[in-house]
Coordinates of C-alpha atoms in Angstrom, one line a residue:
Chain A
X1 CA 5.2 28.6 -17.9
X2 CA 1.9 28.9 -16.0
X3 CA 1.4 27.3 -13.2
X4 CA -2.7 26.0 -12.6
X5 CA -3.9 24.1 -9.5
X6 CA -8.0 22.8 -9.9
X7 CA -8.6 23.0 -6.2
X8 CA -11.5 21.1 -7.1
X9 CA -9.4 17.9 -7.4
X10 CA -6.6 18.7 -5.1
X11 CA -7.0 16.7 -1.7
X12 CA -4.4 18.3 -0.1
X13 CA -1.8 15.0 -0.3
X14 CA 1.3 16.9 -0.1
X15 CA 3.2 15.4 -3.0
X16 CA 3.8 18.3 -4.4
X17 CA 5.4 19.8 -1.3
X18 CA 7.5 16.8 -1.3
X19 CA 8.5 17.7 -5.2
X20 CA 9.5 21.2 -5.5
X21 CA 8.8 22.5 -1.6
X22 CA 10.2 26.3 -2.8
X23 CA 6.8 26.2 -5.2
X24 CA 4.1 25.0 -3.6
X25 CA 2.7 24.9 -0.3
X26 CA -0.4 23.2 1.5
X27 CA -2.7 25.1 3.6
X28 CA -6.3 23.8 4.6
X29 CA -5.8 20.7 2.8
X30 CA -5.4 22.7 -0.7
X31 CA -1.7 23.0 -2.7
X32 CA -1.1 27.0 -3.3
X33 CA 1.5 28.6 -5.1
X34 CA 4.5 29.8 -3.2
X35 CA 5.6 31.9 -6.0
X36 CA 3.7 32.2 -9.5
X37 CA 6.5 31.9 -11.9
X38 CA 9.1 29.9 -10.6
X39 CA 12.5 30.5 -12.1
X40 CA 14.1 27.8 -15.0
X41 CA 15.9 25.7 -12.4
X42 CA 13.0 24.9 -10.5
X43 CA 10.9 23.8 -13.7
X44 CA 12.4 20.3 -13.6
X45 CA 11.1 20.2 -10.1
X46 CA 7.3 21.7 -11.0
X47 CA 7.3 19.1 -13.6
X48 CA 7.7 16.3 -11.2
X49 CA 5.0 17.5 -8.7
X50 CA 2.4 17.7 -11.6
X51 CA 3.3 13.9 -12.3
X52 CA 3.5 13.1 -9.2
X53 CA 0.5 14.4 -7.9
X54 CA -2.1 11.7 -7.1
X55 CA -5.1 13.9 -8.1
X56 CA -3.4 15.2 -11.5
X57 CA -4.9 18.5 -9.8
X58 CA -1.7 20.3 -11.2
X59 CA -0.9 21.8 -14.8
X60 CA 1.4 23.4 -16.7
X61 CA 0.7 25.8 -19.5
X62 CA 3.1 27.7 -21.2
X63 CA 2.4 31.3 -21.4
Chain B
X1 CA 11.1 -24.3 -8.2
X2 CA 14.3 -23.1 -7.3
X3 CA 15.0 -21.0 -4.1
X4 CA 17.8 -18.0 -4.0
X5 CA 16.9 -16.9 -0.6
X6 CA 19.7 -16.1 1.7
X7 CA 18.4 -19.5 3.2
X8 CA 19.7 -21.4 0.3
X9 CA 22.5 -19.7 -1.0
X10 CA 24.1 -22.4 -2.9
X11 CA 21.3 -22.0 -5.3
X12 CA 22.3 -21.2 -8.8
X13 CA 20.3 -18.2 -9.9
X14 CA 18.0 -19.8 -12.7
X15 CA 18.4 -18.6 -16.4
X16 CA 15.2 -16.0 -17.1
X17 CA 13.6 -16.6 -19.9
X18 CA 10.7 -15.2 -21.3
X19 CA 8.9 -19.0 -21.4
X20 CA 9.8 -19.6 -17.8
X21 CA 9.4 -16.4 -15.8
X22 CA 7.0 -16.4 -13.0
X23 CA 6.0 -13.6 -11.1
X24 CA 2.6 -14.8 -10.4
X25 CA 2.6 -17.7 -8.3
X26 CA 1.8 -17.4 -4.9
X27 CA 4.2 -20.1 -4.4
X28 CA 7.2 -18.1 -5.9
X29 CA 6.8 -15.1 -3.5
X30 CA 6.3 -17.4 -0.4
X31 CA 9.6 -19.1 -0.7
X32 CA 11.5 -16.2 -2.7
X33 CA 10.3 -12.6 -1.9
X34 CA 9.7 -10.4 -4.9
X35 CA 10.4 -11.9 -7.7
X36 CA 13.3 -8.3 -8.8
X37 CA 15.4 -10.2 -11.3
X38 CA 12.5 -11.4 -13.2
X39 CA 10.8 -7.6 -13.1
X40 CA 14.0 -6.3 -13.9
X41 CA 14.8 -8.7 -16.8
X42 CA 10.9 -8.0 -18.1
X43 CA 11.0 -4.4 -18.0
X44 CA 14.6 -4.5 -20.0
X45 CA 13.2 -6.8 -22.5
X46 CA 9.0 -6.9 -22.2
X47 CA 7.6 -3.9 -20.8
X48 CA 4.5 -5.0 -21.6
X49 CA 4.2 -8.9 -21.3
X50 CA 1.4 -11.4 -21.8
X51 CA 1.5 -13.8 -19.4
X52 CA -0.7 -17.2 -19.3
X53 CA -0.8 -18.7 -15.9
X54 CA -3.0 -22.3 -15.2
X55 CA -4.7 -20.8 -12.2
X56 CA -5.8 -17.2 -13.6
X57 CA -7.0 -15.7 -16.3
X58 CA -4.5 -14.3 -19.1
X59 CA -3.1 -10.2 -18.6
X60 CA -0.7 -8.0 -19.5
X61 CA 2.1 -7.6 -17.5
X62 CA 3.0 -4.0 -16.9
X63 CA 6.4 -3.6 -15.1
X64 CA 7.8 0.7 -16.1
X65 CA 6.8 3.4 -13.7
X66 CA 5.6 5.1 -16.9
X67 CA 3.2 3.2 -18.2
X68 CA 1.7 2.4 -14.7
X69 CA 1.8 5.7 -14.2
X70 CA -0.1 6.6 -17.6
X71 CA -2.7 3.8 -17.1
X72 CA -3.9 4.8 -13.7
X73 CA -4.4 8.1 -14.6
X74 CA -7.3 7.3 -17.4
X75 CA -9.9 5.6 -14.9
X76 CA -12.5 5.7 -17.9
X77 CA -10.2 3.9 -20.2
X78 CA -8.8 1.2 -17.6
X79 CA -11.2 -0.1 -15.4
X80 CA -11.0 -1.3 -11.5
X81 CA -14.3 -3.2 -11.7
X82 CA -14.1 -6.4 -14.0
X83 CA -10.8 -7.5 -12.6
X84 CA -9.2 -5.8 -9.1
X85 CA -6.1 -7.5 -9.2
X86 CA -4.4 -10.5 -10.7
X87 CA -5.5 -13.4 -8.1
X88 CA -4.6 -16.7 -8.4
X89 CA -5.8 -19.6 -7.4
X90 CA -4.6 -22.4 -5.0
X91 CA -3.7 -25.9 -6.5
X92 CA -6.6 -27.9 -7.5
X93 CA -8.9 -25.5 -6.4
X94 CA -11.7 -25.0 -8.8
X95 CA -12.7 -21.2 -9.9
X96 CA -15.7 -20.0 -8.1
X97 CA -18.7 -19.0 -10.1
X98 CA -19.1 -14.9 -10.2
X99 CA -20.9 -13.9 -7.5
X100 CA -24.2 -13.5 -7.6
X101 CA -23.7 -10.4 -5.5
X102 CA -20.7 -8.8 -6.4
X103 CA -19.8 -6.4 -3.3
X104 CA -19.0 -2.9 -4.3
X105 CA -16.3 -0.9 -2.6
X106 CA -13.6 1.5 -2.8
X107 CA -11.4 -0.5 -4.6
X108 CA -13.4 -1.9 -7.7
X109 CA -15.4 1.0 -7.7
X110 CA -14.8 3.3 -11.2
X111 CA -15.7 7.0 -11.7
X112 CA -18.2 8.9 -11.2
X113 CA -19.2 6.2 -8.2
X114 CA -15.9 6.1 -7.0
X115 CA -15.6 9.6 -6.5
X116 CA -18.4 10.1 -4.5
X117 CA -17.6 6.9 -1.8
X118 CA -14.4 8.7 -1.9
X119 CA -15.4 12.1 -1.2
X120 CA -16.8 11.1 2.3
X121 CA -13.6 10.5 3.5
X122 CA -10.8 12.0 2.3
X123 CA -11.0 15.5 4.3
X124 CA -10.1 12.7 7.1
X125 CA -7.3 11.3 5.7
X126 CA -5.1 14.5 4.6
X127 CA -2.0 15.2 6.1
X128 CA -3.4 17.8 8.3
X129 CA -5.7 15.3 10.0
X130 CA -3.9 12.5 10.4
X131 CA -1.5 14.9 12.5
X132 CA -3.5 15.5 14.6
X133 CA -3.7 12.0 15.5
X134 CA -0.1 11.4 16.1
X135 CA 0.3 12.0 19.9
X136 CA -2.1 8.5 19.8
X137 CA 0.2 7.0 17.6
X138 CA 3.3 7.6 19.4
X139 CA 1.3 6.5 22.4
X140 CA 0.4 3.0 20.7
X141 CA 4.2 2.8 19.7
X142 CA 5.4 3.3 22.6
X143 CA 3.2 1.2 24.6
X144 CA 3.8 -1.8 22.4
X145 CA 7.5 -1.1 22.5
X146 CA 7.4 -0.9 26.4
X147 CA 6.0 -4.4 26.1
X148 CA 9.5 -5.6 25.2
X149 CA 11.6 -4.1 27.6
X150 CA 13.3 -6.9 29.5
X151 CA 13.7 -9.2 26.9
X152 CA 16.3 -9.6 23.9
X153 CA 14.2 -12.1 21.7
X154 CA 10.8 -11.2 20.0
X155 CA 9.1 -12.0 16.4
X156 CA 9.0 -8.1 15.4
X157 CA 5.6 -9.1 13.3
X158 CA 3.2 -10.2 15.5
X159 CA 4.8 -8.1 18.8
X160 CA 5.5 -4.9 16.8
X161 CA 4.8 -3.5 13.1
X162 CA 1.0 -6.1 13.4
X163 CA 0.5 -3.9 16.6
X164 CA 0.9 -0.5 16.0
X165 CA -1.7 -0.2 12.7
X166 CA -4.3 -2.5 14.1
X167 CA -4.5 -0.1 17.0
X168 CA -4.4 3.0 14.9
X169 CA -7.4 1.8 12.3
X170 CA -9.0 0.4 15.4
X171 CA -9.3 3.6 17.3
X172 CA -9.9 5.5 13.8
X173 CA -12.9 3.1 13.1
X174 CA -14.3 3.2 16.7
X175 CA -13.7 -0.6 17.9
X176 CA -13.3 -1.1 21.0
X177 CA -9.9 -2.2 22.5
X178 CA -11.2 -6.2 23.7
X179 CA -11.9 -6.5 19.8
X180 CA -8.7 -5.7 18.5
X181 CA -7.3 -9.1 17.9
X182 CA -10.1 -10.2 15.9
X183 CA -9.5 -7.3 13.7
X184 CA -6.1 -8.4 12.9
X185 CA -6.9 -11.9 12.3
X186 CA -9.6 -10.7 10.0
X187 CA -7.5 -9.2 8.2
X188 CA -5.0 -12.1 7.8
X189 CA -7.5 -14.5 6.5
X190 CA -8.8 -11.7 3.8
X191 CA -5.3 -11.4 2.8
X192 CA -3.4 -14.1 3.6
X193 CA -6.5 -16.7 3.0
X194 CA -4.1 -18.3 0.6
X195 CA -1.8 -19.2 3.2
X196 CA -1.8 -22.1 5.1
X197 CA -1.2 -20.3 8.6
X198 CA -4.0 -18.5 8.3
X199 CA -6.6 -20.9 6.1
X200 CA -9.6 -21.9 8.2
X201 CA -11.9 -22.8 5.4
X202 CA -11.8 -25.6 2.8
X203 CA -9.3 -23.3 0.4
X204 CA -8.6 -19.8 0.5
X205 CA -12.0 -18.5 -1.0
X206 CA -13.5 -20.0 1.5
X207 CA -11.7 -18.6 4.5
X208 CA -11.9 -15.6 3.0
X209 CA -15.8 -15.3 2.3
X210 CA -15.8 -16.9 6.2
X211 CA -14.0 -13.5 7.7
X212 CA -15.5 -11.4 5.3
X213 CA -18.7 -12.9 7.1
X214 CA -17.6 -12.0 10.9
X215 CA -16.9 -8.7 9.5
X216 CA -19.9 -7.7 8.7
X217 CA -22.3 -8.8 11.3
X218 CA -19.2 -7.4 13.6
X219 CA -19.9 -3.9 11.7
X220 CA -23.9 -4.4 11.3
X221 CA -24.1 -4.1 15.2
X222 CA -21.5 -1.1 15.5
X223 CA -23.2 0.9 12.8
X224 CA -26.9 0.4 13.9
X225 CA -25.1 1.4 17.4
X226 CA -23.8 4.7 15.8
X227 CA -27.2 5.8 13.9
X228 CA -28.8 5.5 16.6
X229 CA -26.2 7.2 18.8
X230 CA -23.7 9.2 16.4
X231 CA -20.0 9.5 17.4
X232 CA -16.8 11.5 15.3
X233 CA -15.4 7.9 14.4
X234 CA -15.4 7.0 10.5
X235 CA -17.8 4.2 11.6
X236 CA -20.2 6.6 13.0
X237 CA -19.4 9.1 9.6
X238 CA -20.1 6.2 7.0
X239 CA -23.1 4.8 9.1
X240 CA -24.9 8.3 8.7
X241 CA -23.3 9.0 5.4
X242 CA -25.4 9.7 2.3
X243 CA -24.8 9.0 -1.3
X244 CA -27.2 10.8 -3.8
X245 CA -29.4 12.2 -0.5
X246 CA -29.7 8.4 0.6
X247 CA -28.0 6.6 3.1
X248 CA -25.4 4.4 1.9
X249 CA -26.8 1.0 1.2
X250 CA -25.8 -1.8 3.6
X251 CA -23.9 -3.5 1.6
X252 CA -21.7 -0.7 0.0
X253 CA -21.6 0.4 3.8
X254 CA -20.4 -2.9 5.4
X255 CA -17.8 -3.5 2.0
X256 CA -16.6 0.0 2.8
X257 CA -15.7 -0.8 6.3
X258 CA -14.0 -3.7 5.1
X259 CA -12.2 -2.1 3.0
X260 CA -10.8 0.1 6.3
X261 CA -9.9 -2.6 8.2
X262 CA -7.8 -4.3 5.7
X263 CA -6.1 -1.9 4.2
X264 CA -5.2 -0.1 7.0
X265 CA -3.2 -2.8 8.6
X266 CA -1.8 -5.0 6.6
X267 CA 0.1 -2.8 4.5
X268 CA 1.5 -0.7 6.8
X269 CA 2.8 -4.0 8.8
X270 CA 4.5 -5.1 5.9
X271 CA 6.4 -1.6 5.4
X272 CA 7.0 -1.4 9.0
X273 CA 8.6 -4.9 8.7
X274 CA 10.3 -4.3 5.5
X275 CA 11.6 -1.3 6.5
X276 CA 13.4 -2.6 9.7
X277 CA 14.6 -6.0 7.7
X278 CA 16.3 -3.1 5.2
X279 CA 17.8 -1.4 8.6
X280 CA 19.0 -4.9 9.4
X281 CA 20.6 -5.8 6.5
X282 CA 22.0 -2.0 5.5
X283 CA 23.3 -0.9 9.2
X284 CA 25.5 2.5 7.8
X285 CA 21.8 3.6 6.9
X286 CA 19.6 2.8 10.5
X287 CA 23.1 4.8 12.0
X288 CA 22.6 8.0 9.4
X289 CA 18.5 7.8 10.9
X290 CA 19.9 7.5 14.6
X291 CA 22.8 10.4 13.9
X292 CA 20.2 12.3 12.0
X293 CA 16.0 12.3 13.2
X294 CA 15.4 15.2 10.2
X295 CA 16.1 12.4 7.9
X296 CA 13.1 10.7 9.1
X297 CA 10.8 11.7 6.2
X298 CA 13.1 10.6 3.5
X299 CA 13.3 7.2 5.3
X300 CA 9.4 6.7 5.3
X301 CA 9.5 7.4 1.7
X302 CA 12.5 5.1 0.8
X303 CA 10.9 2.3 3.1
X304 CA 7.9 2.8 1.7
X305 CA 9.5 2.1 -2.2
X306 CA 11.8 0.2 -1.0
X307 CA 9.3 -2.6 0.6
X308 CA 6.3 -1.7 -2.0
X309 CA 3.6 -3.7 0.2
X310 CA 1.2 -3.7 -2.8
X311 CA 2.1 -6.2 -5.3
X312 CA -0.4 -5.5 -8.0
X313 CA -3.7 -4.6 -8.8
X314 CA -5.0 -4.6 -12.5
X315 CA -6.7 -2.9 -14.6
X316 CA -9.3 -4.0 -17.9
X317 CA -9.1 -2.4 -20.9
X318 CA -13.1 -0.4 -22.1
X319 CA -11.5 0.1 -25.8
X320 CA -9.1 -1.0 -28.3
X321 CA -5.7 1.2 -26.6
X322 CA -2.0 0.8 -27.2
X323 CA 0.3 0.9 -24.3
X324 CA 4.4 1.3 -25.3
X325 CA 3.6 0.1 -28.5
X326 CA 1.9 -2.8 -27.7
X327 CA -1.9 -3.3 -29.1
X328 CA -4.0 -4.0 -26.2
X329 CA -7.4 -4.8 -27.0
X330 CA -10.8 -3.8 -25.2
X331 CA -11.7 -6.3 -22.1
X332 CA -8.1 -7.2 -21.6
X333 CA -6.8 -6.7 -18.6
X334 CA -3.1 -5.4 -17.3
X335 CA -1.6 -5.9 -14.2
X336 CA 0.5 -3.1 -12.8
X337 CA 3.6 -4.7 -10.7
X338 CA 4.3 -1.2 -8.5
X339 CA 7.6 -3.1 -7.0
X340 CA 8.6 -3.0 -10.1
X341 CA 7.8 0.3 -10.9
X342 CA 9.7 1.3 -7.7
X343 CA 13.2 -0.3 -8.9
X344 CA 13.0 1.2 -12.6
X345 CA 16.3 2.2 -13.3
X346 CA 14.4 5.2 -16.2
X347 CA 13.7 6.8 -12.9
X348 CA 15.5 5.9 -9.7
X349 CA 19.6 6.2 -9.8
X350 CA 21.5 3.0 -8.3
X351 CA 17.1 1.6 -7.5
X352 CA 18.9 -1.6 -5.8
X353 CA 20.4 0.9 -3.1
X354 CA 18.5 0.9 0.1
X355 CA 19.4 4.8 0.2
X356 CA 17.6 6.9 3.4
X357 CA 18.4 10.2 1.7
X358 CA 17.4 9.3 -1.4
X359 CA 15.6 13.0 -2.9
X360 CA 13.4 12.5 -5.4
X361 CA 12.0 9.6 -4.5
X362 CA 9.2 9.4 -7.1
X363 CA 7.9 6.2 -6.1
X364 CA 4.7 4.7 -7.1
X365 CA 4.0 2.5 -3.4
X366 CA 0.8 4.1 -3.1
X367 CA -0.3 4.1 -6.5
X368 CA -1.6 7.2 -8.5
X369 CA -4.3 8.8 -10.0
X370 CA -7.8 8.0 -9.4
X371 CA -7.6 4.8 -6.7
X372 CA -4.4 6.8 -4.9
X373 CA -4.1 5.2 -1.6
X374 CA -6.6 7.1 0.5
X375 CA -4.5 6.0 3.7
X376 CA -1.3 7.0 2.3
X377 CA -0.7 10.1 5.2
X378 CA -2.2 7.4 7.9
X379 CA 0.8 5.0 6.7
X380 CA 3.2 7.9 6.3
X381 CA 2.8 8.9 9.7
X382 CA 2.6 5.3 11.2
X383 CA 6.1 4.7 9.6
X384 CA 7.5 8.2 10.7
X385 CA 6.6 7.8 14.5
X386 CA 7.6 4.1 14.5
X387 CA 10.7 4.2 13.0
X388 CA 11.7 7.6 14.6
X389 CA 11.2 5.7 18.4
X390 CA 13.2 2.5 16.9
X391 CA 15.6 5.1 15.9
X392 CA 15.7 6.5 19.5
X393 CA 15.7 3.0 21.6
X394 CA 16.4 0.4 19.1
X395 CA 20.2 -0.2 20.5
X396 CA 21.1 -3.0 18.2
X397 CA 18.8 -5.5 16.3
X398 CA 19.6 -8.4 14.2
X399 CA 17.7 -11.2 12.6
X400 CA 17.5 -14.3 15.6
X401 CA 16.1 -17.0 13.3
X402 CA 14.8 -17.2 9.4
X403 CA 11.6 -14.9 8.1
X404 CA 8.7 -16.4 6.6
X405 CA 7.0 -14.7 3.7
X406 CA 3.2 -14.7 3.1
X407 CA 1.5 -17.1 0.6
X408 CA 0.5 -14.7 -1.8
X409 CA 1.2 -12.7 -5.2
X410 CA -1.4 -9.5 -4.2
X411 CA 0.3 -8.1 -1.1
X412 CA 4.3 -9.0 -0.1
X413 CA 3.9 -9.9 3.6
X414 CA 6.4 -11.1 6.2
X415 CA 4.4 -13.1 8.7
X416 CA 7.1 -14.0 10.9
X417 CA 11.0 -12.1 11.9
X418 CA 12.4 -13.3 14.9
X419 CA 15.0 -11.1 15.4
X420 CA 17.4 -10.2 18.8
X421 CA 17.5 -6.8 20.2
X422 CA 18.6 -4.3 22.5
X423 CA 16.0 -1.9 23.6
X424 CA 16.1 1.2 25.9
X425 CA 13.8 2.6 27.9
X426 CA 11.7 5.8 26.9
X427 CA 12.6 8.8 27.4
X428 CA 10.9 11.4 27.9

């Protein structure tokens, strides 16, 4: 699984913290990547934050 | 119409049924609260429900987290613009023809406008910036909770969770502390036009197009003051804003402004209240905040789905669309119930638990997608400073004396909790 953020669209809301916070991370009001390919037991969590965020600024894409 | 309110508790819970539910009338929410048992019984039986009312216009009722959360992320296919929300209106008062003028803001606004209006001010609202306004914040709480030292009895509206956000949008906006009570009444007739308590006009439209009125020739001095002198408030930012390398036009301007005041005060009053009545009535849970301030975050979150302060807003169909199954056809319109969204049992374990821990908490209080409450960090932090001081110096609280709930089916509101309390000082 790829993980893609369009910093474009992100607006730095922090949902995606709340969601998986050992994957992402805000800084300067954009989401980054903590790690780039989070292991299988956090993929339930990944797939939360890219429902949940507001902006849909998150995808997934397998590899 | 049958009340099951703790105040009438001999009341039989009515049968639901599909020809009788109402979770429209204003009425109905006024002397009931959230109408739960008829979202819970429509989202285990009609998801997606057509609902004909006398005083509105027909919709869709749309009551799973899903399929809100799949029609407010397709702004192009569901519209904000025809229809904002599902308002209804009072007895015997006669619909209103459209408005010549129809006032554009951030709320009926559809992409690509939206986005732009938007744009201006969002790097304000992150996380990161509404941080930095916290020491104010805890400030304004702990001024207004000063203010009650002494005392046992107080109506925890209008003294405390009407208080705080006023202040906070106030200072935001640039509006000068003599002015802050006309702020919050303007906002109570805007949103609470269709309740008695607040109704100055004939009917509720009236009252409402009355404060909207005060508003802006309130805001037409302050943002001829700020062009001329420019400040860092978000008056001063919209007033010498452009859209399209042109300066906002008045209207859009003034409607914008609006928009601030209103939404940044109501809402959060109604969590803050919620919140504490939900302390109130599950005690084990205001102890685990008390025993526990890291919890704090989690609480905001669970107080902000468990209250859900926004009742509705729709959305109108641009094409022909299907949503769980359901035909839906172009220029209809759907009404998204986000309390309902917040108790489905598809996403929330136990969702009638009041739980301060609860992790996820996917909950859909702000909305998503495209119209995402631009003040959702504002609120988040308003709730996290309040109810971390009523953590620290709220004693004891109990309810001294019945609520009363808001007139109205577009935003839950508790306009009145007299409760008794013991307070402590602050410490610092």
């Amino acid at each position: 699984m790829k993980i893609e953020i369009d910093l474009k669209l992100c607006e730095g809301n922090e949902r995606c913290v709340a969601a998986a916070p050992e994957v992402f991370e805000v800084r300067d009001d954009q989401a980054h990547l903590r790690i780039e390919n989070p292991p299988d037991s956090l993929i339930e969590k990944v797939k939360l934050a890219v429902r949940m965020c507001p902006r849909q600024a998150i995808s997934l894409r397998e590899k | 119409m049958e009340a099951r309110t703790a105040a009438n508790p001999g009341a039989k819970p009515r049968e639901l049924s599909l020809d009788t539910i109402d979770i429209v009338s204003p009425e109905h929410y006024e002397q009931n609260g959230y109408p739960h048992a008829e979202w819970a019984y429509l989202r285990k039986h009609k998801p997606v429900f057509h609902v004909e009312h006398p005083r509105t216009d027909p919709f869709w009722a749309i009551t799973k987290a899903a399929d809100i959360m799949e029609i407010s992320k397709q702004p192009r296919l569901w519209l904000n613009g025809p229809r904002l929300a599902v308002f209804v209106l009072a007895p015997g008062e006669e619909a209103l023809p459209p408005e010549a003028l129809p006032l554009k803001h951030l709320l009926n606004m559809d992409p690509p406008e939206h986005g732009e209006y938007r744009r201006l001010l969002s790097t304000y609202f992150t996380p990161r910036s509404v941080r930095a306004l916290e020491p104010e914040v805890t400030r304004i709480t702990t001024e207004v909770l000063n203010d009650l030292m002494g005392r046992t009895e107080c109506d925890f509206v209008t003294e405390i969770s009407a208080r705080v956000p006023v202040a906070v949008i106030a200072e935001m906006l640039g509006v000068p502390r003599p002015d802050w009570p006309r702020m919050f009444r303007w906002t109570n007739e805007i949103i609470g036009g269709g309740d008695p308590e607040f109704q100055r006009g004939e009917n509720p439209t009236e009252t409402f197009a009355q404060a909207r009125m005060e508003v802006f020739e309130y805001f037409t001095n302050m943002v001829e003051e700020r062009r001329k002198h420019p400040t860092n408030d978000v008056t001063s930012i919209l007033a010498n804003a452009k859209i399209n390398g042109a300066p906002m036009p008045t209207l859009e301007l003034l409607s914008y402004l609006l928009v601030l005041v209103v939404a940044g005060n109501e809402t959060t009053r109604n969590a803050t209240t919620g919140g504490l009545l939900a302390m109130i009535e599950n005690p084990d849970q205001f102890e685990r905040l008390k025993a526990d301030p890291g919890m704090i975050k989690s609480a905001v979150e669970e107080i902000a789905r468990w209250t859900s302060p926004v009742i509705q807003f729709a959305r109108t169909a641009t094409q022909d669309t299907v949503v769980r199954g359901q035909k839906i056809r172009a220029g209809e319109s759907v009404c998204l119930f986000y309390p309902s969204a917040n108790r489905d049992e598809d996403v929330f374990d136990e969702p009638f638990k009041f739980d301060i821990g609860r992790n996820p908490n996917p909950h859909l209080a702000f909305g998503i997608g495209e119209h995402f409450c631009l003040g959702s960090n504002l609120a988040r932090l308003e709730l996290e400073v309040i109810f971390r001081e009523l953590a620290k110096r709220l004693e004891s609280a109990e309810l001294a004396g019945p609520i009363s709930r808001l007139r109205s089916s577009f935003v839950g509101g508790i306009k009145h909790m007299p409760i008794r309390y013991k307070l402590s000082p602050a410490r610092n």
